[in-house]
Amino acid sequence: MYGFTEHDAIENVGGERRTAAEEYQRRIDWGEPDQRRRYLMLIDDVLENYPDIDGKPSPETKKVRRALKLAGIDDTVVASVSNVRNADDLWPVGEMRVFISHLASRKAEVHELAEVLRAVGLACFVAHDQIRPSRAWQSEIERALRSCDLLVAYVSPDFSGSDWTEQEVGWALGRDLVVIPVSVDGEMPTGFLGTYQAVRRHDGQTSSALGRDVFDAVIDAVFHEQRPAASKIRGRLARQIVSVFCRVRSFESARSWYGFLARIPESEWTAELNEMVEHALEENSQLSDAVLKDGKGTRIVDAVRALVS
């Protein structure tokens, strides 16, 4: 199925079927985007055939999720798998998907912002960067809008006068997605978009600083569930924050990402995230030797362990 094997290659014979399935899974090249995509589509079918009952996983669904965990596959990756069919090659598997709505005249600035956000694990769709010349422009934008997790609106002068940007924002709001307006050159969001607190780009502000402000706004909007769809990506955002924190390469980064770590809601702390953090505290010297600038010289190791406990 899905290009991995013939439909009837695994016979329904209990243990033999399980052994064969495990063998096919071992053949998957996880570094190959197309194979990851097709595998997630296969898992999507399984979960659709065994849906949750009254909000609780069915016994069959529990077995699938347990198998994914044993295989080393993050369950949060599967949480958004229903979008995979329409996402194709637009997004890296497992990362939060950010559509950046902008005017063509601002594509250079938006490209720099997207690079900053990608560095912290947010997959960004920037139409002028990613749509191949051979692909239909409108079709590609629609695919991205159908499959993104949140939208950043780069509101520069004349933004509201563009039919494209207005429709992109409307599409995101219609899907109940988190939306983050960025006010550029004093231009403020209007209409429904104007009801959300905008990130303001200051004169002379670097793309790195703006990216941090946008990421900060994403954390607030998702964890405080600015829009209904935020609940679907809270766990993935928490894992992304933990993942970056564990890989920091300087004391300053350790202090900075500790601030993000402290904002993860208690409900999103899982045993897996606790294990990731504890391992990093022991193995990453940039964490184990760092101290907070709190006037007390508190070790980040102690602060984090107090936080997760």
Tab-separated table of C-alpha atoms in Angstrom:
chain	number	residue	atom	x	y	z
A	1	MET	CA	0.000	0.000	0.000
A	2	TYR	CA	1.067	3.610	-0.690
A	3	GLY	CA	4.004	2.303	-2.688
A	4	PHE	CA	5.569	0.247	0.122
A	5	THR	CA	4.115	-3.142	-0.817
A	6	GLU	CA	1.289	-4.786	-2.723
A	7	HIS	CA	-2.127	-4.463	-1.074
A	8	ASP	CA	-2.393	-8.188	-0.223
A	9	ALA	CA	1.288	-8.842	0.526
A	10	ILE	CA	0.662	-9.073	4.279
A	11	GLU	CA	-1.769	-11.863	4.993
A	12	ASN	CA	-4.124	-11.659	7.934
A	13	VAL	CA	-2.342	-14.295	9.981
A	14	GLY	CA	-1.676	-12.724	13.375
A	15	GLY	CA	1.981	-12.779	14.388
A	16	GLU	CA	3.227	-13.262	10.829
A	17	ARG	CA	1.348	-10.153	9.734
A	18	ARG	CA	2.889	-8.139	12.549
A	19	THR	CA	6.390	-9.394	11.746
A	20	ALA	CA	5.933	-8.545	8.077
A	21	ALA	CA	4.640	-5.066	8.927
A	22	GLU	CA	7.669	-4.418	11.110
A	23	GLU	CA	9.937	-5.565	8.280
A	24	TYR	CA	8.332	-3.133	5.829
A	25	GLN	CA	8.650	-0.319	8.351
A	26	ARG	CA	12.388	-1.014	8.667
A	27	ARG	CA	12.749	-0.564	4.911
A	28	ILE	CA	11.447	3.007	4.992
A	29	ASP	CA	14.080	5.655	4.353
A	30	TRP	CA	13.149	8.265	6.984
A	31	GLY	CA	15.448	10.782	5.320
A	32	GLU	CA	13.302	10.682	2.189
A	33	PRO	CA	10.381	13.204	2.383
A	34	ASP	CA	8.177	11.263	-0.026
A	35	GLN	CA	8.473	8.042	1.952
A	36	ARG	CA	7.721	9.848	5.226
A	37	ARG	CA	4.670	11.436	3.620
A	38	ARG	CA	3.336	8.138	2.302
A	39	TYR	CA	3.919	6.437	5.652
A	40	LEU	CA	1.902	9.129	7.434
A	41	MET	CA	-0.892	8.727	4.883
A	42	LEU	CA	-0.950	5.012	5.698
A	43	ILE	CA	-1.160	5.740	9.439
A	44	ASP	CA	-3.888	8.276	8.716
A	45	ASP	CA	-5.985	5.551	7.098
A	46	VAL	CA	-5.520	3.268	10.093
A	47	LEU	CA	-6.540	5.944	12.576
A	48	GLU	CA	-9.560	6.891	10.453
A	49	ASN	CA	-10.716	3.258	10.438
A	50	TYR	CA	-10.386	3.075	14.220
A	51	PRO	CA	-11.512	6.524	15.432
A	52	ASP	CA	-11.718	7.717	19.013
A	53	ILE	CA	-14.927	6.766	20.800
A	54	ASP	CA	-16.575	9.457	22.937
A	55	GLY	CA	-13.315	11.387	22.912
A	56	LYS	CA	-11.267	8.392	24.076
A	57	PRO	CA	-8.952	6.280	21.905
A	58	SER	CA	-10.354	2.934	20.886
A	59	PRO	CA	-8.272	-0.166	21.804
A	60	GLU	CA	-7.121	-0.391	18.181
A	61	THR	CA	-6.049	3.262	18.122
A	62	LYS	CA	-4.084	2.753	21.335
A	63	LYS	CA	-2.241	-0.134	19.712
A	64	VAL	CA	-1.332	2.001	16.708
A	65	ARG	CA	-0.067	4.855	18.874
A	66	ARG	CA	1.895	2.452	21.060
A	67	ALA	CA	3.495	0.945	17.961
A	68	LEU	CA	4.449	4.415	16.706
A	69	LYS	CA	6.099	5.215	20.029
A	70	LEU	CA	8.043	1.948	20.049
A	71	ALA	CA	9.163	2.708	16.503
A	72	GLY	CA	10.553	6.038	17.658
A	73	ILE	CA	7.944	8.076	15.798
A	74	ASP	CA	6.606	11.145	17.583
A	75	ASP	CA	2.841	10.895	18.025
A	76	THR	CA	2.542	14.666	17.566
A	77	VAL	CA	3.666	14.165	13.968
A	78	VAL	CA	0.577	12.034	13.387
A	79	ALA	CA	-1.691	14.615	15.048
A	80	SER	CA	-1.751	16.721	11.869
A	81	VAL	CA	-1.512	13.853	9.413
A	82	SER	CA	-4.924	14.582	7.867
A	83	ASN	CA	-3.247	17.539	6.128
A	84	VAL	CA	-0.558	15.375	4.546
A	85	ARG	CA	-2.687	14.390	1.567
A	86	ASN	CA	-2.939	18.005	0.432
A	87	ALA	CA	0.477	19.126	1.664
A	88	ASP	CA	2.602	16.898	-0.583
A	89	ASP	CA	6.052	18.444	-0.874
A	90	LEU	CA	5.172	21.869	0.571
A	91	TRP	CA	6.168	21.206	4.184
A	92	PRO	CA	8.781	19.254	6.143
A	93	VAL	CA	7.140	16.426	8.082
A	94	GLY	CA	6.478	17.151	11.742
A	95	GLU	CA	7.159	20.890	11.812
A	96	MET	CA	4.563	23.578	12.485
A	97	ARG	CA	3.402	25.058	9.192
A	98	VAL	CA	3.334	28.834	8.863
A	99	PHE	CA	1.835	30.619	5.860
A	100	ILE	CA	3.244	34.158	5.537
A	101	SER	CA	0.850	36.485	3.722
A	102	HIS	CA	2.615	39.476	2.174
A	103	LEU	CA	2.828	41.852	-0.758
A	104	ALA	CA	5.243	41.010	-3.570
A	105	SER	CA	7.076	44.286	-2.951
A	106	ARG	CA	8.095	43.000	0.502
A	107	LYS	CA	9.317	39.573	-0.527
A	108	ALA	CA	12.973	40.244	0.410
A	109	GLU	CA	12.040	41.260	3.965
A	110	VAL	CA	9.655	38.338	4.349
A	111	HIS	CA	12.281	35.928	3.075
A	112	GLU	CA	14.639	37.058	5.864
A	113	LEU	CA	11.890	36.730	8.468
A	114	ALA	CA	11.056	33.238	7.230
A	115	GLU	CA	14.699	32.166	7.549
A	116	VAL	CA	14.715	33.258	11.208
A	117	LEU	CA	11.501	31.361	11.936
A	118	ARG	CA	12.779	28.260	10.151
A	119	ALA	CA	15.818	28.282	12.435
A	120	VAL	CA	13.521	27.673	15.413
A	121	GLY	CA	11.591	24.906	13.689
A	122	LEU	CA	8.689	26.747	12.066
A	123	ALA	CA	8.248	25.638	8.461
A	124	CYS	CA	7.343	28.765	6.479
A	125	PHE	CA	5.547	29.018	3.159
A	126	VAL	CA	6.553	32.156	1.250
A	127	ALA	CA	4.895	32.109	-2.151
A	128	HIS	CA	7.634	33.991	-3.990
A	129	ASP	CA	10.265	31.601	-2.653
A	130	GLN	CA	8.564	28.234	-2.929
A	131	ILE	CA	6.192	28.059	-5.873
A	132	ARG	CA	7.906	26.402	-8.796
A	133	PRO	CA	7.570	28.153	-12.157
A	134	SER	CA	5.888	25.060	-13.628
A	135	ARG	CA	3.206	24.937	-10.951
A	136	ALA	CA	-0.064	26.895	-11.115
A	137	TRP	CA	0.346	29.883	-8.786
A	138	GLN	CA	-3.160	29.902	-7.349
A	139	SER	CA	-3.297	26.128	-6.920
A	140	GLU	CA	-0.075	26.089	-4.895
A	141	ILE	CA	-1.254	28.914	-2.648
A	142	GLU	CA	-4.534	27.086	-2.036
A	143	ARG	CA	-2.685	23.897	-1.105
A	144	ALA	CA	-0.586	25.813	1.402
A	145	LEU	CA	-3.636	27.547	2.879
A	146	ARG	CA	-5.448	24.222	3.244
A	147	SER	CA	-2.578	22.594	5.090
A	148	CYS	CA	-0.927	25.352	7.174
A	149	ASP	CA	-1.226	25.467	10.979
A	150	LEU	CA	-1.158	29.241	11.413
A	151	LEU	CA	-0.796	32.425	9.388
A	152	VAL	CA	1.510	35.423	9.780
A	153	ALA	CA	0.237	38.549	8.005
A	154	TYR	CA	3.046	40.958	7.046
A	155	VAL	CA	0.869	44.090	7.075
A	156	SER	CA	2.790	46.706	5.114
A	157	PRO	CA	1.155	49.757	3.455
A	158	ASP	CA	-1.485	48.736	0.875
A	159	PHE	CA	-1.752	45.233	2.407
A	160	SER	CA	-5.511	45.630	2.857
A	161	GLY	CA	-5.851	46.809	-0.725
A	162	SER	CA	-4.618	43.538	-2.157
A	163	ASP	CA	-7.240	40.965	-3.108
A	164	TRP	CA	-4.719	38.166	-2.589
A	165	THR	CA	-3.648	39.034	0.942
A	166	GLU	CA	-7.207	39.751	2.061
A	167	GLN	CA	-8.364	36.361	0.777
A	168	GLU	CA	-5.403	34.582	2.375
A	169	VAL	CA	-6.200	36.101	5.757
A	170	GLY	CA	-9.894	35.342	5.305
A	171	TRP	CA	-9.088	31.725	4.483
A	172	ALA	CA	-7.047	31.344	7.684
A	173	LEU	CA	-9.733	32.981	9.826
A	174	GLY	CA	-12.334	30.754	8.201
A	175	ARG	CA	-10.328	27.709	9.286
A	176	ASP	CA	-10.131	29.106	12.856
A	177	LEU	CA	-6.327	29.205	12.654
A	178	VAL	CA	-4.069	31.325	14.839
A	179	VAL	CA	-3.219	34.557	12.996
A	180	ILE	CA	-0.285	36.830	13.853
A	181	PRO	CA	-0.395	40.314	12.270
A	182	VAL	CA	2.944	42.110	11.854
A	183	SER	CA	2.576	45.897	11.576
A	184	VAL	CA	5.149	47.350	9.131
A	185	ASP	CA	5.882	51.061	8.641
A	186	GLY	CA	3.024	51.986	10.937
A	187	GLU	CA	0.404	50.149	8.888
A	188	MET	CA	-2.154	48.497	11.183
A	189	PRO	CA	-4.331	45.476	10.396
A	190	THR	CA	-7.968	46.168	9.553
A	191	GLY	CA	-11.260	44.288	9.577
A	192	PHE	CA	-11.364	40.977	11.446
A	193	LEU	CA	-7.555	40.903	11.447
A	194	GLY	CA	-7.562	44.185	13.352
A	195	THR	CA	-9.041	42.468	16.414
A	196	TYR	CA	-5.716	40.730	17.107
A	197	GLN	CA	-2.713	42.303	18.800
A	198	ALA	CA	-0.106	43.064	16.150
A	199	VAL	CA	3.642	42.605	16.397
A	200	ARG	CA	5.199	45.931	15.442
A	201	ARG	CA	8.296	46.135	13.295
A	202	HIS	CA	10.430	49.004	14.574
A	203	ASP	CA	12.680	51.199	12.444
A	204	GLY	CA	16.103	49.624	12.167
A	205	GLN	CA	14.957	46.368	13.746
A	206	THR	CA	16.856	43.323	12.511
A	207	SER	CA	15.091	40.324	11.006
A	208	SER	CA	16.451	38.250	13.881
A	209	ALA	CA	14.838	40.517	16.478
A	210	LEU	CA	11.565	40.629	14.556
A	211	GLY	CA	11.571	36.847	14.223
A	212	ARG	CA	11.951	36.517	17.962
A	213	ASP	CA	9.005	38.880	18.514
A	214	VAL	CA	6.876	36.886	16.071
A	215	PHE	CA	7.821	33.589	17.710
A	216	ASP	CA	7.006	35.109	21.090
A	217	ALA	CA	3.567	36.094	19.748
A	218	VAL	CA	3.039	32.586	18.353
A	219	ILE	CA	3.724	31.088	21.796
A	220	ASP	CA	1.197	33.409	23.440
A	221	ALA	CA	-1.453	32.838	20.773
A	222	VAL	CA	-1.126	29.058	20.722
A	223	PHE	CA	-0.825	28.386	24.449
A	224	HIS	CA	-3.636	30.828	25.262
A	225	GLU	CA	-5.700	29.399	22.388
A	226	GLN	CA	-6.271	32.658	20.543
A	227	ARG	CA	-8.310	30.702	17.979
A	228	PRO	CA	-10.004	27.253	18.183
A	229	ALA	CA	-7.440	25.461	15.990
A	230	ALA	CA	-4.667	26.396	18.440
A	231	SER	CA	-5.587	23.406	20.593
A	232	LYS	CA	-4.408	21.077	17.814
A	233	ILE	CA	-0.849	22.406	17.782
A	234	ARG	CA	-0.145	23.110	21.471
A	235	GLY	CA	1.665	19.801	21.946
A	236	ARG	CA	3.772	20.250	18.823
A	237	LEU	CA	4.805	23.754	19.851
A	238	ALA	CA	5.762	22.536	23.327
A	239	ARG	CA	7.900	19.807	21.816
A	240	GLN	CA	9.565	22.267	19.446
A	241	ILE	CA	10.493	24.585	22.312
A	242	VAL	CA	11.916	21.687	24.303
A	243	SER	CA	13.811	20.393	21.277
A	244	VAL	CA	15.538	23.735	20.612
A	245	PHE	CA	16.253	24.270	24.322
A	246	CYS	CA	17.995	20.904	24.504
A	247	ARG	CA	20.293	21.806	21.575
A	248	VAL	CA	21.422	25.303	22.623
A	249	ARG	CA	25.066	26.122	21.970
A	250	SER	CA	25.674	29.098	24.266
A	251	PHE	CA	24.880	30.277	27.787
A	252	GLU	CA	22.929	33.218	26.397
A	253	SER	CA	20.784	30.919	24.264
A	254	ALA	CA	20.236	28.693	27.282
A	255	ARG	CA	18.893	31.637	29.269
A	256	SER	CA	16.765	32.822	26.371
A	257	TRP	CA	15.183	29.454	25.675
A	258	TYR	CA	14.627	28.796	29.375
A	259	GLY	CA	12.229	31.760	29.216
A	260	PHE	CA	10.269	30.023	26.443
A	261	LEU	CA	10.429	26.709	28.299
A	262	ALA	CA	8.862	28.290	31.377
A	263	ARG	CA	5.809	29.308	29.321
A	264	ILE	CA	4.842	25.777	28.353
A	265	PRO	CA	1.532	24.973	30.102
A	266	GLU	CA	1.651	22.216	32.687
A	267	SER	CA	-0.878	20.233	30.660
A	268	GLU	CA	1.588	19.929	27.758
A	269	TRP	CA	4.453	18.479	29.800
A	270	THR	CA	4.659	14.792	28.939
A	271	ALA	CA	6.945	12.060	30.225
A	272	GLU	CA	8.781	12.189	26.902
A	273	LEU	CA	9.478	15.922	27.192
A	274	ASN	CA	10.679	15.464	30.774
A	275	GLU	CA	13.082	12.755	29.615
A	276	MET	CA	14.373	14.925	26.765
A	277	VAL	CA	15.080	17.815	29.131
A	278	GLU	CA	16.724	15.667	31.805
A	279	HIS	CA	19.014	14.053	29.256
A	280	ALA	CA	20.006	17.460	27.868
A	281	LEU	CA	20.737	18.855	31.332
A	282	GLU	CA	23.207	16.037	31.866
A	283	GLU	CA	24.795	15.984	28.417
A	284	ASN	CA	24.788	19.616	27.173
A	285	SER	CA	27.405	21.681	29.024
A	286	GLN	CA	25.822	24.923	27.764
A	287	LEU	CA	22.863	24.000	29.953
A	288	SER	CA	24.576	22.297	32.865
A	289	ASP	CA	27.039	25.196	33.402
A	290	ALA	CA	24.692	28.125	32.668
A	291	VAL	CA	23.153	30.407	35.294
A	292	LEU	CA	20.179	32.741	35.126
A	293	LYS	CA	20.598	36.505	35.381
A	294	ASP	CA	18.168	36.682	38.282
A	295	GLY	CA	20.477	38.297	40.835
A	296	LYS	CA	20.789	34.993	42.667
A	297	GLY	CA	22.997	33.091	40.277
A	298	THR	CA	20.431	30.310	39.972
A	299	ARG	CA	21.722	27.413	37.905
A	300	ILE	CA	19.559	26.664	34.895
A	301	VAL	CA	19.720	22.990	35.816
A	302	ASP	CA	18.038	23.716	39.154
A	303	ALA	CA	15.543	26.134	37.627
A	304	VAL	CA	14.463	23.686	34.948
A	305	ARG	CA	14.129	20.740	37.314
A	306	ALA	CA	11.994	22.852	39.642
A	307	LEU	CA	9.901	23.863	36.638
A	308	VAL	CA	9.224	20.397	35.250
A	309	SER	CA	8.607	18.864	38.671
